[in-house]
Short mmCIF file of C-alpha atoms in Angstrom, two decimals:
data_model
loop_
_atom_site.label_atom_id
_atom_site.label_comp_id
_atom_site.label_asym_id
_atom_site.label_seq_id
_atom_site.Cartn_x
_atom_site.Cartn_y
_atom_site.Cartn_z
CA MET A 3 -4.44 -9.07 -19.59
CA ARG A 4 -5.49 -12.68 -19.19
CA ASP A 5 -7.14 -12.72 -22.65
CA VAL A 6 -4.00 -11.25 -24.22
CA LEU A 7 -1.79 -13.84 -22.54
CA ASP A 8 -4.04 -16.69 -23.64
CA GLU A 9 -3.91 -15.54 -27.28
CA LEU A 10 -0.14 -15.01 -27.12
CA LEU A 11 0.39 -18.47 -25.65
CA ALA A 12 -1.81 -20.12 -28.30
CA TRP A 13 0.16 -18.54 -31.16
CA TRP A 14 3.46 -19.27 -29.39
CA ARG A 15 2.57 -22.95 -29.01
CA ASP A 16 1.63 -23.16 -32.69
CA GLY A 17 5.03 -21.74 -33.63
CA HIS A 18 3.72 -18.40 -34.97
CA PRO A 19 5.76 -15.22 -34.36
CA VAL A 20 3.71 -12.45 -32.79
CA GLY A 21 4.24 -8.70 -32.67
CA MET A 22 3.63 -7.33 -29.19
CA GLY A 23 3.42 -3.70 -28.10
CA THR A 24 3.61 -3.06 -24.36
CA VAL A 25 3.08 0.21 -22.53
CA VAL A 26 6.25 0.61 -20.44
CA ALA A 27 5.78 4.18 -19.19
CA THR A 28 3.00 6.80 -19.09
CA PHE A 29 2.89 10.51 -18.42
CA ARG A 30 0.01 12.85 -17.67
CA SER A 31 -3.45 11.56 -18.64
CA ALA A 32 -2.40 8.47 -20.58
CA PRO A 33 -5.42 6.20 -21.10
CA ARG A 34 -3.81 2.83 -20.23
CA PRO A 35 -1.38 1.87 -17.42
CA PRO A 36 2.10 0.37 -17.82
CA GLY A 37 1.82 -3.29 -18.73
CA ALA A 38 -1.14 -2.85 -21.07
CA ALA A 39 -0.39 -4.84 -24.21
CA MET A 40 -1.52 -5.31 -27.78
CA LEU A 41 -0.73 -8.32 -29.99
CA VAL A 42 -0.55 -8.58 -33.76
CA GLY A 43 -0.85 -12.22 -34.78
CA PRO A 44 -1.59 -14.23 -37.91
CA GLY A 45 -5.12 -14.44 -39.21
CA ASP A 46 -6.82 -17.77 -39.84
CA ASP A 47 -6.17 -19.57 -43.14
CA GLY A 48 -4.02 -16.83 -44.66
CA ALA A 49 -6.27 -13.96 -43.59
CA PRO A 50 -4.69 -10.59 -42.77
CA PRO A 51 -3.04 -10.18 -39.34
CA VAL A 52 -5.35 -9.62 -36.39
CA ALA A 53 -4.97 -7.42 -33.31
CA VAL A 54 -5.76 -8.44 -29.73
CA GLY A 55 -5.66 -6.14 -26.71
CA SER A 56 -5.06 -2.42 -26.44
CA VAL A 57 -2.32 0.01 -25.47
CA SER A 58 -4.36 3.21 -25.48
CA GLY A 59 -8.05 2.44 -25.64
CA GLY A 60 -8.08 3.15 -29.38
CA CYS A 61 -5.89 6.25 -29.64
CA VAL A 62 -2.70 4.83 -31.17
CA GLU A 63 -3.64 1.25 -31.96
CA GLY A 64 -3.36 1.81 -35.73
CA ALA A 65 0.21 3.06 -35.45
CA VAL A 66 1.21 0.23 -33.10
CA PHE A 67 -0.42 -2.34 -35.40
CA ASP A 68 1.68 -1.18 -38.37
CA LEU A 69 4.86 -1.08 -36.30
CA ALA A 70 4.26 -4.50 -34.74
CA SER A 71 3.67 -6.00 -38.19
CA GLU A 72 6.99 -4.57 -39.32
CA VAL A 73 8.83 -5.83 -36.23
CA VAL A 74 7.54 -9.36 -36.81
CA THR A 75 9.30 -9.26 -40.19
CA THR A 76 12.54 -7.54 -39.15
CA GLY A 77 12.87 -9.05 -35.67
CA ARG A 78 14.27 -5.72 -34.42
CA PRO A 79 12.46 -4.36 -31.32
CA VAL A 80 11.60 -0.67 -31.11
CA LEU A 81 10.78 1.74 -28.27
CA VAL A 82 8.50 4.53 -29.46
CA ARG A 83 6.88 7.46 -27.69
CA TYR A 84 3.40 8.62 -28.60
CA GLY A 85 2.32 12.01 -27.34
CA ILE A 86 0.40 15.13 -28.18
CA SER A 87 2.27 17.92 -29.95
CA ASP A 88 1.69 20.40 -32.75
CA ASP A 89 3.08 17.91 -35.25
CA ASP A 90 1.86 14.53 -34.10
CA ALA A 91 -1.30 15.16 -32.06
CA PHE A 92 -3.56 13.81 -34.75
CA ALA A 93 -1.05 11.77 -36.72
CA VAL A 94 -1.46 8.87 -34.30
CA GLY A 95 -4.72 9.93 -32.70
CA LEU A 96 -3.49 10.46 -29.12
CA THR A 97 -5.61 13.54 -28.45
CA CYS A 98 -6.14 12.95 -24.71
CA GLY A 99 -3.03 14.91 -23.78
CA GLY A 100 -1.17 11.91 -22.43
CA ILE A 101 2.17 10.40 -23.39
CA LEU A 102 2.89 6.70 -23.85
CA ASP A 103 6.17 4.83 -24.22
CA VAL A 104 5.43 1.61 -26.08
CA PHE A 105 7.96 -1.17 -26.58
CA VAL A 106 7.25 -3.22 -29.70
CA GLU A 107 8.92 -6.62 -30.08
CA ARG A 108 8.66 -9.97 -31.79
CA VAL A 109 7.69 -12.86 -29.51
CA ASP A 110 8.36 -16.44 -30.58
CA ARG A 111 9.66 -19.71 -29.20
CA GLU A 112 13.29 -18.84 -29.88
CA GLY A 113 13.21 -15.42 -28.24
CA PHE A 114 11.00 -16.36 -25.27
CA PRO A 115 11.50 -20.10 -24.66
CA ASP A 116 10.00 -20.14 -21.17
CA LEU A 117 6.76 -18.28 -21.93
CA ASP A 118 4.79 -21.48 -21.25
CA GLU A 119 6.29 -21.79 -17.74
CA VAL A 120 5.59 -18.12 -17.01
CA ALA A 121 1.97 -18.61 -18.08
CA GLN A 122 1.69 -21.63 -15.80
CA ASP A 123 3.00 -19.58 -12.87
CA ILE A 124 0.47 -16.83 -13.55
CA ALA A 125 -2.40 -19.30 -13.87
CA ALA A 126 -1.42 -20.95 -10.57
CA GLY A 127 -1.08 -17.62 -8.75
CA ARG A 128 2.68 -18.08 -8.23
CA PRO A 129 4.64 -14.79 -8.18
CA VAL A 130 6.71 -14.26 -11.33
CA ALA A 131 8.15 -11.20 -13.06
CA VAL A 132 9.53 -10.62 -16.55
CA ALA A 133 12.23 -7.96 -16.98
CA THR A 134 12.80 -6.76 -20.56
CA VAL A 135 15.52 -4.37 -21.77
CA VAL A 136 13.53 -1.74 -23.69
CA GLU A 137 16.30 0.82 -24.25
CA HIS A 138 20.05 0.29 -24.56
CA PRO A 139 22.85 1.74 -26.70
CA ASP A 140 23.84 -1.79 -27.76
CA GLU A 141 21.15 -3.16 -30.09
CA ARG A 142 22.22 -6.70 -29.22
CA VAL A 143 21.00 -6.16 -25.64
CA LEU A 144 17.70 -4.59 -26.62
CA GLY A 145 14.81 -6.98 -25.99
CA ARG A 146 16.74 -9.38 -23.77
CA ARG A 147 14.67 -10.81 -20.93
CA LEU A 148 15.11 -12.07 -17.42
CA VAL A 149 12.39 -14.13 -15.74
CA ILE A 150 12.44 -13.59 -11.98
CA ARG A 151 10.90 -15.87 -9.41
CA PRO A 152 11.32 -15.78 -5.62
CA ASP A 153 13.92 -18.55 -5.86
CA GLY A 154 15.94 -17.38 -8.86
CA ALA A 155 16.01 -16.07 -12.42
CA THR A 156 16.41 -17.30 -16.00
CA GLY A 157 17.50 -15.50 -19.14
CA ASN A 158 16.37 -15.56 -22.78
CA ASP A 159 18.08 -18.90 -23.27
CA GLY A 160 15.92 -20.48 -20.57
CA VAL A 161 18.96 -21.44 -18.51
CA ALA A 162 18.67 -21.04 -14.75
CA ALA A 163 20.81 -18.15 -13.61
CA GLY A 164 20.71 -18.40 -9.83
CA PRO A 165 19.31 -15.84 -7.40
CA ARG A 166 20.72 -12.92 -9.38
CA GLY A 167 20.78 -14.34 -12.91
CA SER A 168 24.40 -13.39 -13.75
CA GLY A 169 25.16 -12.73 -17.40
CA ASN A 170 21.73 -13.11 -19.02
CA LEU A 171 21.15 -9.42 -19.81
CA GLY A 172 24.53 -9.02 -21.43
CA THR A 173 26.66 -8.28 -18.38
CA ALA A 174 26.71 -9.69 -14.87
CA ARG A 175 26.45 -6.23 -13.33
CA LEU A 176 23.31 -5.28 -15.26
CA THR A 177 21.69 -8.65 -14.60
CA ASP A 178 22.48 -8.50 -10.88
CA ALA A 179 21.06 -4.98 -10.56
CA VAL A 180 17.87 -5.81 -12.46
CA ALA A 181 17.29 -9.08 -10.60
CA ASP A 182 17.76 -7.37 -7.22
CA ASP A 183 15.35 -4.56 -8.07
CA ALA A 184 12.85 -6.86 -9.78
CA LEU A 185 12.64 -9.03 -6.67
CA GLY A 186 11.56 -5.96 -4.72
CA LEU A 187 8.91 -5.08 -7.31
CA LEU A 188 7.71 -8.69 -7.42
CA ALA A 189 7.35 -8.78 -3.64
CA GLY A 190 4.99 -5.82 -3.91
CA GLY A 191 3.21 -6.94 -7.07
CA LEU A 192 4.41 -3.81 -8.89
CA SER A 193 5.32 -3.18 -12.54
CA GLU A 194 7.74 -0.38 -13.36
CA THR A 195 10.40 0.85 -15.78
CA LEU A 196 13.85 1.02 -14.17
CA THR A 197 16.76 3.14 -15.41
CA TYR A 198 20.45 2.21 -15.31
CA GLY A 199 23.70 2.92 -17.03
CA PRO A 200 24.51 0.59 -19.96
CA ASP A 201 26.43 -1.76 -17.62
CA GLY A 202 23.86 -1.63 -14.83
CA GLU A 203 25.17 1.49 -13.10
CA ARG A 204 22.40 2.46 -10.70
CA ARG A 205 23.00 6.21 -11.05
CA GLY A 206 23.53 6.02 -14.79
CA GLU A 207 21.32 6.51 -17.82
CA GLY A 208 20.97 4.97 -21.25
CA CYS A 209 19.46 1.62 -20.25
CA ARG A 210 15.81 1.15 -19.37
CA VAL A 211 14.30 -2.13 -18.23
CA PHE A 212 10.58 -2.76 -17.91
CA VAL A 213 9.67 -5.14 -15.09
CA SER A 214 6.21 -6.66 -15.40
CA SER A 215 5.17 -8.34 -12.15
CA TYR A 216 2.44 -10.94 -11.96
CA ALA A 217 1.51 -11.12 -8.31
CA PRO A 218 -1.25 -9.56 -6.23
CA ARG A 219 -0.23 -7.04 -3.60
CA PRO A 220 0.86 -8.79 -0.41
CA ARG A 221 -1.49 -8.41 2.53
CA MET A 222 -1.01 -6.76 5.88
CA LEU A 223 -3.53 -7.72 8.56
CA VAL A 224 -3.61 -5.28 11.46
CA PHE A 225 -5.58 -6.57 14.43
CA GLY A 226 -6.63 -3.97 16.98
CA ALA A 227 -8.32 -0.68 16.02
CA ILE A 228 -6.10 1.66 18.06
CA ASP A 229 -4.12 4.78 17.19
CA PHE A 230 -1.00 2.69 16.58
CA ALA A 231 -3.01 0.70 14.03
CA ALA A 232 -3.83 3.84 12.05
CA ALA A 233 -0.13 4.71 11.75
CA THR A 234 0.77 1.10 10.92
CA ALA A 235 -1.90 0.98 8.21
CA ARG A 236 -0.50 4.20 6.74
CA VAL A 237 3.07 2.92 6.50
CA GLY A 238 1.89 -0.52 5.34
CA SER A 239 0.02 1.07 2.45
CA PHE A 240 3.12 3.14 1.64
CA LEU A 241 5.16 -0.09 1.43
CA GLY A 242 2.70 -1.53 -1.08
CA TYR A 243 0.64 -3.83 1.14
CA ARG A 244 -3.10 -4.30 0.85
CA VAL A 245 -4.01 -3.37 4.40
CA THR A 246 -6.91 -4.72 6.44
CA VAL A 247 -7.68 -3.42 9.93
CA CYS A 248 -9.81 -5.81 11.99
CA ASP A 249 -11.34 -5.40 15.45
CA ALA A 250 -14.33 -7.00 17.15
CA ARG A 251 -15.50 -3.63 18.54
CA PRO A 252 -17.64 -1.78 15.96
CA VAL A 253 -17.31 1.55 17.75
CA PHE A 254 -13.56 1.54 16.98
CA ALA A 255 -13.43 -0.38 13.67
CA THR A 256 -14.62 2.37 11.32
CA ALA A 257 -13.35 3.45 7.92
CA THR A 258 -13.22 7.06 9.11
CA ARG A 259 -10.58 6.22 11.70
CA PHE A 260 -8.46 4.28 9.21
CA PRO A 261 -8.51 6.12 5.88
CA ASP A 262 -5.28 4.49 4.68
CA ALA A 263 -6.58 0.92 5.10
CA ASP A 264 -8.00 -0.85 2.06
CA GLU A 265 -10.70 -2.34 4.25
CA VAL A 266 -11.86 -2.16 7.86
CA VAL A 267 -13.55 -5.27 9.23
CA THR A 268 -15.61 -5.73 12.37
CA ASP A 269 -15.04 -9.29 13.54
CA TRP A 270 -13.13 -11.29 16.10
CA PRO A 271 -9.52 -11.43 14.83
CA HIS A 272 -9.14 -15.22 15.00
CA ARG A 273 -12.47 -15.78 13.27
CA TYR A 274 -11.60 -13.35 10.47
CA LEU A 275 -8.15 -14.88 9.96
CA ALA A 276 -9.62 -18.38 9.77
CA ALA A 277 -12.16 -17.28 7.17
CA GLU A 278 -9.47 -15.63 5.04
CA VAL A 279 -7.33 -18.77 5.19
CA ASP A 280 -10.29 -20.92 4.15
CA ALA A 281 -10.98 -18.54 1.26
CA GLY A 282 -7.37 -18.87 0.03
CA ARG A 283 -6.59 -15.18 0.53
CA ILE A 284 -3.60 -15.70 2.85
CA ASP A 285 -0.18 -16.69 1.50
CA GLY A 286 3.49 -16.73 2.41
CA ARG A 287 3.84 -12.98 1.80
CA THR A 288 1.15 -12.04 4.33
CA VAL A 289 2.22 -10.08 7.41
CA VAL A 290 0.20 -10.00 10.63
CA CYS A 291 0.47 -7.25 13.23
CA VAL A 292 -1.43 -7.90 16.46
CA LEU A 293 -1.74 -4.59 18.30
CA THR A 294 -4.59 -5.36 20.71
CA HIS A 295 -2.36 -6.41 23.68
CA ASP A 296 -5.51 -7.94 25.17
CA PRO A 297 -5.32 -11.72 25.80
CA LYS A 298 -8.90 -12.45 24.79
CA PHE A 299 -8.15 -11.02 21.32
CA ASP A 300 -4.47 -11.63 20.67
CA VAL A 301 -3.94 -15.16 22.04
CA PRO A 302 -6.54 -16.87 19.77
CA VAL A 303 -5.37 -15.06 16.64
CA LEU A 304 -1.69 -15.62 17.39
CA ASP A 305 -2.43 -19.30 18.03
CA GLN A 306 -3.68 -19.49 14.44
CA ALA A 307 -1.16 -17.16 12.80
CA LEU A 308 1.91 -18.88 14.24
CA ARG A 309 0.77 -22.21 12.79
CA LEU A 310 0.63 -20.73 9.27
CA ASP A 311 3.43 -20.13 6.76
CA LEU A 312 3.43 -16.32 6.92
CA ALA A 313 6.11 -13.76 6.17
CA TYR A 314 5.85 -12.05 9.54
CA VAL A 315 3.85 -12.22 12.76
CA GLY A 316 4.35 -9.48 15.36
CA ALA A 317 2.53 -8.58 18.57
CA MET A 318 2.55 -5.36 20.58
CA GLY A 319 2.95 -5.21 24.33
CA SER A 320 5.36 -4.73 27.19
CA ARG A 321 7.89 -7.40 28.12
CA ARG A 322 5.61 -8.44 30.96
CA THR A 323 2.74 -8.76 28.48
CA HIS A 324 5.03 -10.74 26.19
CA ASP A 325 5.95 -13.23 28.92
CA ASP A 326 2.30 -13.69 29.87
CA ARG A 327 1.37 -14.10 26.19
CA LEU A 328 4.00 -16.80 25.66
CA ALA A 329 2.72 -18.72 28.69
CA ARG A 330 -0.85 -18.57 27.38
CA LEU A 331 0.24 -19.67 23.88
CA ARG A 332 2.17 -22.62 25.32
CA GLU A 333 -0.92 -23.61 27.29
CA ALA A 334 -2.83 -23.50 24.00
CA GLY A 335 -0.38 -26.00 22.55
CA VAL A 336 1.66 -23.72 20.26
CA PRO A 337 5.05 -25.45 19.79
CA ASP A 338 8.31 -23.70 20.63
CA ASP A 339 9.51 -23.57 17.01
CA ALA A 340 6.34 -21.65 16.10
CA LEU A 341 6.75 -19.33 19.09
CA ALA A 342 10.30 -18.58 17.92
CA ARG A 343 8.80 -16.92 14.82
CA LEU A 344 6.86 -14.42 16.89
CA HIS A 345 8.23 -10.87 16.81
CA SER A 346 7.32 -9.63 20.27
CA PRO A 347 7.56 -6.98 21.51
CA ILE A 348 6.89 -5.85 17.95
CA GLY A 349 9.30 -3.68 15.97
CA LEU A 350 12.99 -2.81 15.90
CA ASP A 351 14.67 -0.91 18.72
CA LEU A 352 14.51 2.64 17.37
CA GLY A 353 13.57 4.28 20.63
CA SER A 354 10.09 4.87 19.19
CA ARG A 355 7.50 6.69 21.28
CA THR A 356 4.73 8.08 19.05
CA PRO A 357 2.36 5.90 16.97
CA GLU A 358 4.10 7.09 13.81
CA GLU A 359 7.57 6.27 15.12
CA THR A 360 6.33 2.88 16.31
CA ALA A 361 4.84 2.19 12.88
CA VAL A 362 8.24 2.94 11.32
CA SER A 363 9.91 0.48 13.70
CA ILE A 364 7.32 -2.19 12.81
CA ALA A 365 7.77 -1.54 9.09
CA ALA A 366 11.54 -1.71 9.45
CA GLU A 367 11.29 -5.10 11.14
CA ILE A 368 8.96 -6.38 8.40
CA VAL A 369 11.39 -5.25 5.70
CA ALA A 370 14.31 -6.86 7.55
CA ALA A 371 12.36 -10.11 7.89
CA ARG A 372 11.50 -10.09 4.19
CA TRP A 373 15.03 -9.58 2.92
CA GLY A 374 17.09 -11.09 5.73
CA GLY A 375 18.43 -7.79 7.04
CA SER A 376 20.07 -7.53 10.45
CA GLY A 377 18.44 -4.27 11.51
CA GLU A 378 21.88 -2.84 12.26
CA SER A 379 23.17 0.47 10.94
CA LEU A 380 24.80 -0.07 7.54
CA THR A 381 27.90 1.72 8.82
CA ALA A 382 28.43 -1.22 11.18
CA THR A 383 28.06 -3.93 8.54
CA GLY A 384 29.96 -5.13 5.48
CA GLY A 385 29.23 -7.08 2.32
CA ARG A 386 26.27 -6.71 -0.04
CA ILE A 387 23.64 -4.13 0.84
CA HIS A 388 20.91 -5.93 -1.13
CA ARG A 389 20.37 -9.57 -0.21
CA PRO A 390 18.36 -12.29 -1.95
CA PRO A 391 15.02 -12.70 -0.15
CA ARG A 392 14.26 -15.35 2.44
CA SER A 393 10.90 -15.76 0.77
CA ILE A 394 8.37 -13.80 -1.24
#
């Protein structure tokens, strides 16, 4: 993807229009994932157009090349489905049995004025997403874009549109719905095609928007290799986190006990956290769950975690354990404003008893912290259900 973006940006800066085909949906055994892209750009010194990238590993590139060349001339984007059938199995070469939806559009300075800024965000590792209308009954809306960042959105005209980007996808309702949903995908580093009614009706059909997110999965660090950690790792993975379970005791920190974790590390929690910070692998989306409820493990790691700009820091234990932990952290010099960010005892009050129920309460508190939710039943609240995020 990086090579494709570099080529696209070079042509864009030189003022050349480029045809771009992007996989926006796949079914069955499609060879490339959503987001895979192919460019058709000008050759050097009047040479024939050249192709960069791939949408299918070679299966339908010829057909996409011809279509992208046509779209560069007409300026009219097209959504096309390539799949295997009696009629078209060999016409386009997709003989693997998969199905691809490919959106083909013209990309130039006029249609995508903030491509350079998006590329800078990606290069710097800053989360950014691009939402593109790939299907709509109104051809004037087809191909419109919204660029979503944690602090707001901009439309095709490059004008800042606020947290929800009102009006830039044709109607305020559609733009609000897409911006809300794209923020959730961006927080998880996910790319996906979303379906709405033409005016952004969430239960409607007729409008499809592809959201391409450029952000690594956020991290969840679970300290303490106990049964509650296994359940927390499971629900963390379900929420889209890259989950690490860490414990200093090798007899407990095993991959067999934590099959849902992306990695299991044997190390002292505070030492592991410090190493990850030094390596630049911790950011403002990282969540930390300290489940050891043992002072020799949890106080040193909480001392470090609470001094970092993290999305969430929670610690398990009784209220007596919590009071003792706060006293120890104050003795270690942790300031009161940092202690106020500690979620302890960890989780929302759901009446949880089992490890699985406790993991749900922890996950619910993490989600509430991410989006600014109150944790109350929606029947007892009013106003918007979906809020802009506190941070991503």
